mmCIF file of C-alpha atoms in Angstrom:
data_model
loop_
_atom_site.group_PDB
_atom_site.id
_atom_site.type_symbol
_atom_site.label_atom_id
_atom_site.label_comp_id
_atom_site.label_asym_id
_atom_site.label_seq_id
_atom_site.Cartn_x
_atom_site.Cartn_y
_atom_site.Cartn_z
ATOM 1 C CA UNK A 1 230.975 -29.108 -52.993
ATOM 2 C CA UNK A 2 234.111 -30.136 -54.835
ATOM 3 C CA UNK A 3 234.518 -33.462 -53.348
ATOM 4 C CA UNK A 4 231.268 -34.816 -54.467
ATOM 5 C CA UNK A 5 230.491 -36.981 -57.584
ATOM 6 C CA UNK A 6 227.045 -36.310 -58.813
ATOM 7 C CA UNK A 7 224.881 -39.240 -60.391
ATOM 8 C CA UNK A 8 223.453 -38.595 -63.718
ATOM 9 C CA UNK A 9 220.059 -39.834 -64.872
ATOM 10 C CA UNK A 10 221.804 -42.858 -66.244
ATOM 11 C CA UNK A 11 224.243 -44.480 -63.532
ATOM 12 C CA UNK A 12 227.002 -45.213 -66.299
ATOM 13 C CA UNK A 13 227.038 -41.717 -67.435
ATOM 14 C CA UNK A 14 228.266 -40.628 -63.903
ATOM 15 C CA UNK A 15 231.722 -42.247 -64.533
ATOM 16 C CA UNK A 16 232.291 -40.116 -67.671
ATOM 17 C CA UNK A 17 231.501 -36.705 -66.162
ATOM 18 C CA UNK A 18 234.255 -34.319 -65.692
ATOM 19 C CA UNK A 19 235.855 -34.632 -62.399
ATOM 20 C CA UNK A 20 234.490 -38.009 -61.551
ATOM 21 C CA UNK A 21 236.207 -40.846 -60.064
ATOM 22 C CA UNK A 22 237.988 -43.266 -62.304
ATOM 23 C CA UNK A 23 237.392 -47.071 -61.615
ATOM 24 C CA UNK A 24 240.220 -48.119 -64.048
ATOM 25 C CA UNK A 25 243.243 -50.115 -63.428
ATOM 26 C CA UNK A 26 244.720 -47.854 -60.779
ATOM 27 C CA UNK A 27 243.424 -48.824 -57.227
ATOM 28 C CA UNK A 28 242.274 -46.075 -54.741
ATOM 29 C CA UNK A 29 245.072 -44.910 -52.280
ATOM 30 C CA UNK A 30 242.999 -46.344 -49.411
ATOM 31 C CA UNK A 31 239.823 -48.141 -48.711
ATOM 32 C CA UNK A 32 237.133 -47.582 -45.856
ATOM 33 C CA UNK A 33 236.081 -50.285 -43.626
ATOM 34 C CA UNK A 34 234.209 -50.883 -40.349
ATOM 35 C CA UNK A 35 236.010 -51.691 -37.160
ATOM 36 C CA UNK A 36 234.221 -52.947 -33.989
ATOM 37 C CA UNK A 37 234.911 -50.763 -30.904
ATOM 38 C CA UNK A 38 234.481 -53.883 -28.939
ATOM 39 C CA UNK A 39 235.644 -57.549 -29.681
ATOM 40 C CA UNK A 40 235.598 -60.798 -27.981
ATOM 41 C CA UNK A 41 238.589 -61.717 -26.097
ATOM 42 C CA UNK A 42 240.870 -64.468 -27.599
ATOM 43 C CA UNK A 43 240.031 -68.003 -26.392
ATOM 44 C CA UNK A 44 236.499 -67.064 -25.697
ATOM 45 C CA UNK A 45 233.549 -68.708 -27.396
ATOM 46 C CA UNK A 46 230.140 -70.501 -27.349
ATOM 47 C CA UNK A 47 228.806 -73.612 -28.776
ATOM 48 C CA UNK A 48 225.350 -75.149 -29.632
ATOM 49 C CA UNK A 49 224.653 -78.586 -31.115
ATOM 50 C CA UNK A 50 222.719 -78.881 -34.458
ATOM 51 C CA UNK A 51 219.847 -80.640 -32.569
ATOM 52 C CA UNK A 52 219.409 -77.818 -30.063
ATOM 53 C CA UNK A 53 220.320 -74.409 -31.158
ATOM 54 C CA UNK A 54 217.983 -72.424 -28.988
ATOM 55 C CA UNK A 55 221.424 -70.513 -27.634
ATOM 56 C CA UNK A 56 222.234 -69.595 -31.115
ATOM 57 C CA UNK A 57 221.386 -66.463 -33.043
ATOM 58 C CA UNK A 58 222.013 -66.068 -36.711
ATOM 59 C CA UNK A 59 222.451 -62.667 -38.370
ATOM 60 C CA UNK A 60 221.009 -63.159 -41.624
ATOM 61 C CA UNK A 61 222.200 -61.234 -44.885
ATOM 62 C CA UNK A 62 221.032 -57.592 -44.715
ATOM 63 C CA UNK A 63 218.986 -55.740 -47.464
ATOM 64 C CA UNK A 64 220.104 -52.343 -48.668
ATOM 65 C CA UNK A 65 218.614 -49.826 -51.028
ATOM 66 C CA UNK A 66 220.284 -49.333 -54.594
ATOM 67 C CA UNK A 67 222.395 -46.426 -53.323
ATOM 68 C CA UNK A 68 224.144 -48.670 -50.753
ATOM 69 C CA UNK A 69 224.543 -51.487 -53.144
ATOM 70 C CA UNK A 70 227.962 -50.165 -54.143
ATOM 71 C CA UNK A 71 231.485 -49.508 -52.865
ATOM 72 C CA UNK A 72 231.204 -45.937 -52.622
ATOM 73 C CA UNK A 73 229.740 -43.477 -49.941
ATOM 74 C CA UNK A 74 226.315 -41.877 -50.844
ATOM 75 C CA UNK A 75 225.773 -38.310 -50.240
ATOM 76 C CA UNK A 76 222.422 -36.832 -49.967
ATOM 77 C CA UNK A 77 222.809 -33.322 -51.581
ATOM 78 C CA UNK A 78 218.891 -32.611 -51.444
ATOM 79 C CA UNK A 79 215.807 -34.415 -50.806
ATOM 80 C CA UNK A 80 215.730 -35.479 -54.476
ATOM 81 C CA UNK A 81 219.474 -35.607 -55.352
ATOM 82 C CA UNK A 82 222.094 -38.140 -54.509
ATOM 83 C CA UNK A 83 225.837 -37.947 -55.205
ATOM 84 C CA UNK A 84 229.054 -39.946 -54.303
ATOM 85 C CA UNK A 85 231.788 -38.869 -52.080
ATOM 86 C CA UNK A 86 234.875 -38.536 -54.220
ATOM 87 C CA UNK A 87 237.941 -40.800 -53.558
ATOM 88 C CA UNK A 88 235.924 -42.629 -50.877
ATOM 89 C CA UNK A 89 235.544 -46.283 -51.474
ATOM 90 C CA UNK A 90 234.447 -49.246 -49.274
ATOM 91 C CA UNK A 91 236.474 -52.441 -49.090
ATOM 92 C CA UNK A 92 233.002 -54.312 -49.321
ATOM 93 C CA UNK A 93 229.522 -53.344 -49.749
ATOM 94 C CA UNK A 94 228.161 -51.653 -46.559
ATOM 95 C CA UNK A 95 225.594 -54.173 -45.645
ATOM 96 C CA UNK A 96 228.077 -56.877 -45.591
ATOM 97 C CA UNK A 97 230.527 -54.840 -43.601
ATOM 98 C CA UNK A 98 227.610 -53.860 -40.898
ATOM 99 C CA UNK A 99 226.314 -57.532 -40.836
ATOM 100 C CA UNK A 100 229.918 -58.589 -39.563
ATOM 101 C CA UNK A 101 230.322 -55.646 -37.107
ATOM 102 C CA UNK A 102 226.847 -56.484 -35.654
ATOM 103 C CA UNK A 103 227.975 -60.126 -35.369
ATOM 104 C CA UNK A 104 231.285 -59.122 -33.605
ATOM 105 C CA UNK A 105 229.490 -56.722 -31.368
ATOM 106 C CA UNK A 106 227.108 -59.451 -30.237
ATOM 107 C CA UNK A 107 229.881 -61.916 -29.839
ATOM 108 C CA UNK A 108 231.887 -59.518 -27.481
ATOM 109 C CA UNK A 109 229.008 -59.576 -25.011
ATOM 110 C CA UNK A 110 229.629 -63.372 -24.640
ATOM 111 C CA UNK A 111 227.422 -66.383 -23.791
ATOM 112 C CA UNK A 112 225.774 -66.681 -27.255
ATOM 113 C CA UNK A 113 226.792 -68.433 -30.285
ATOM 114 C CA UNK A 114 226.567 -65.890 -32.966
ATOM 115 C CA UNK A 115 226.274 -67.165 -36.648
ATOM 116 C CA UNK A 116 227.098 -64.561 -39.310
ATOM 117 C CA UNK A 117 228.513 -66.606 -42.139
ATOM 118 C CA UNK A 118 226.515 -67.817 -44.967
ATOM 119 C CA UNK A 119 227.971 -71.256 -45.125
ATOM 120 C CA UNK A 120 227.198 -72.363 -41.600
ATOM 121 C CA UNK A 121 225.202 -75.647 -41.309
ATOM 122 C CA UNK A 122 223.513 -74.730 -38.152
ATOM 123 C CA UNK A 123 220.074 -73.324 -38.263
ATOM 124 C CA UNK A 124 219.781 -71.017 -35.137
ATOM 125 C CA UNK A 125 216.383 -70.669 -33.500
ATOM 126 C CA UNK A 126 216.930 -66.804 -33.167
ATOM 127 C CA UNK A 127 217.848 -64.583 -36.087
ATOM 128 C CA UNK A 128 218.368 -60.864 -36.851
ATOM 129 C CA UNK A 129 217.623 -59.531 -40.293
ATOM 130 C CA UNK A 130 216.595 -56.244 -41.647
ATOM 131 C CA UNK A 131 217.520 -53.354 -44.084
ATOM 132 C CA UNK A 132 220.564 -50.941 -43.717
ATOM 133 C CA UNK A 133 218.652 -47.894 -44.869
ATOM 134 C CA UNK A 134 221.230 -45.387 -44.516
ATOM 135 C CA UNK A 135 225.035 -45.275 -44.318
ATOM 136 C CA UNK A 136 226.352 -42.121 -45.916
ATOM 137 C CA UNK A 137 226.810 -38.424 -45.687
ATOM 138 C CA UNK A 138 224.054 -35.708 -45.485
ATOM 139 C CA UNK A 139 225.501 -32.538 -47.241
ATOM 140 C CA UNK A 140 222.815 -29.951 -45.883
ATOM 141 C CA UNK A 141 223.710 -30.785 -42.246
ATOM 142 C CA UNK A 142 227.293 -31.772 -42.780
ATOM 143 C CA UNK A 143 226.687 -35.132 -40.933
ATOM 144 C CA UNK A 144 226.849 -38.666 -41.406
ATOM 145 C CA UNK A 145 224.007 -41.072 -40.891
ATOM 146 C CA UNK A 146 223.641 -44.792 -40.095
ATOM 147 C CA UNK A 147 220.037 -46.227 -40.082
ATOM 148 C CA UNK A 148 219.187 -50.010 -39.512
ATOM 149 C CA UNK A 149 215.671 -51.383 -39.530
ATOM 150 C CA UNK A 150 216.137 -54.605 -37.674
ATOM 151 C CA UNK A 151 213.780 -57.562 -37.366
ATOM 152 C CA UNK A 152 214.310 -60.101 -34.649
ATOM 153 C CA UNK A 153 212.969 -63.619 -34.739
ATOM 154 C CA UNK A 154 212.809 -65.192 -31.214
ATOM 155 C CA UNK A 155 212.918 -68.855 -30.475
ATOM 156 C CA UNK A 156 209.210 -69.073 -29.910
ATOM 157 C CA UNK A 157 208.434 -67.546 -33.322
ATOM 158 C CA UNK A 158 207.750 -64.042 -32.019
ATOM 159 C CA UNK A 159 208.876 -61.363 -34.344
ATOM 160 C CA UNK A 160 209.905 -57.976 -33.442
ATOM 161 C CA UNK A 161 211.228 -54.927 -35.330
ATOM 162 C CA UNK A 162 212.885 -51.617 -34.271
ATOM 163 C CA UNK A 163 214.543 -48.821 -36.104
ATOM 164 C CA UNK A 164 218.044 -47.742 -34.888
ATOM 165 C CA UNK A 165 219.725 -44.680 -35.850
ATOM 166 C CA UNK A 166 223.006 -42.649 -35.160
ATOM 167 C CA UNK A 167 224.478 -39.468 -36.614
ATOM 168 C CA UNK A 168 227.379 -37.278 -36.214
ATOM 169 C CA UNK A 169 227.385 -33.695 -37.308
ATOM 170 C CA UNK A 170 230.026 -31.100 -38.260
ATOM 171 C CA UNK A 171 231.804 -33.578 -40.379
ATOM 172 C CA UNK A 172 233.762 -32.342 -43.488
ATOM 173 C CA UNK A 173 232.849 -33.863 -46.792
ATOM 174 C CA UNK A 174 236.128 -35.629 -47.233
ATOM 175 C CA UNK A 175 237.062 -39.454 -46.803
ATOM 176 C CA UNK A 176 239.586 -38.643 -43.915
ATOM 177 C CA UNK A 177 236.502 -37.247 -41.909
ATOM 178 C CA UNK A 178 233.584 -39.147 -43.162
ATOM 179 C CA UNK A 179 235.023 -42.751 -42.830
ATOM 180 C CA UNK A 180 235.989 -42.669 -39.040
ATOM 181 C CA UNK A 181 232.666 -40.698 -38.384
ATOM 182 C CA UNK A 182 230.607 -43.534 -40.301
ATOM 183 C CA UNK A 183 232.570 -46.157 -38.255
ATOM 184 C CA UNK A 184 231.723 -44.544 -34.938
ATOM 185 C CA UNK A 185 228.001 -44.190 -36.036
ATOM 186 C CA UNK A 186 227.872 -47.855 -37.003
ATOM 187 C CA UNK A 187 229.204 -49.026 -33.846
ATOM 188 C CA UNK A 188 226.724 -46.903 -31.968
ATOM 189 C CA UNK A 189 223.834 -48.534 -34.021
ATOM 190 C CA UNK A 190 225.528 -52.016 -33.572
ATOM 191 C CA UNK A 191 225.839 -51.688 -29.697
ATOM 192 C CA UNK A 192 222.106 -50.464 -29.669
ATOM 193 C CA UNK A 193 220.933 -53.517 -31.464
ATOM 194 C CA UNK A 194 223.056 -55.843 -29.331
ATOM 195 C CA UNK A 195 221.419 -54.271 -26.254
ATOM 196 C CA UNK A 196 217.901 -54.895 -27.705
ATOM 197 C CA UNK A 197 218.695 -58.306 -28.552
ATOM 198 C CA UNK A 198 220.235 -59.317 -25.141
ATOM 199 C CA UNK A 199 218.017 -57.494 -22.869
ATOM 200 C CA UNK A 200 214.794 -58.595 -24.803
ATOM 201 C CA UNK A 201 215.430 -62.254 -23.405
#
């Protein structure tokens, strides 16, 4: 498994191990990101007044475990060992990327004002939050996994939760294969969450 960088017991030590990624002055050749498979058409939109935000839905900042609180792609080597995929760097932390992906997926369905910006002054009556549990590579099964535990608060105060997961198997442990596969899996999860939100009323 030559393309994996193993984590040491002390996180900083991993950067000094033989064959590890250098985070020095030279930037990586390319960065990974998430691109929506569907987008809202130019010129389309929705609005809601600050006094009546019942038609708006806010996507709140998402939680993530420590292994995803980084710009690197985690790899599950075993049940008790985690590594990072060599030469694979996200342009932003995965939870922020997935939050925007989910927002654009909901926006593309139309008819709802979607707020996924921390600076918005509008307090939406509906919200989506949750934890991005997995967005990485599983070495034993040669697969990528995206898992999101979503919590939806409706305008009447009802709170619902659901786990969403997508995976693709037969993926080589290299950025050129893992990156696109994670993007497809993330879009599958975002689409399922959007369907859950819009169909639940």
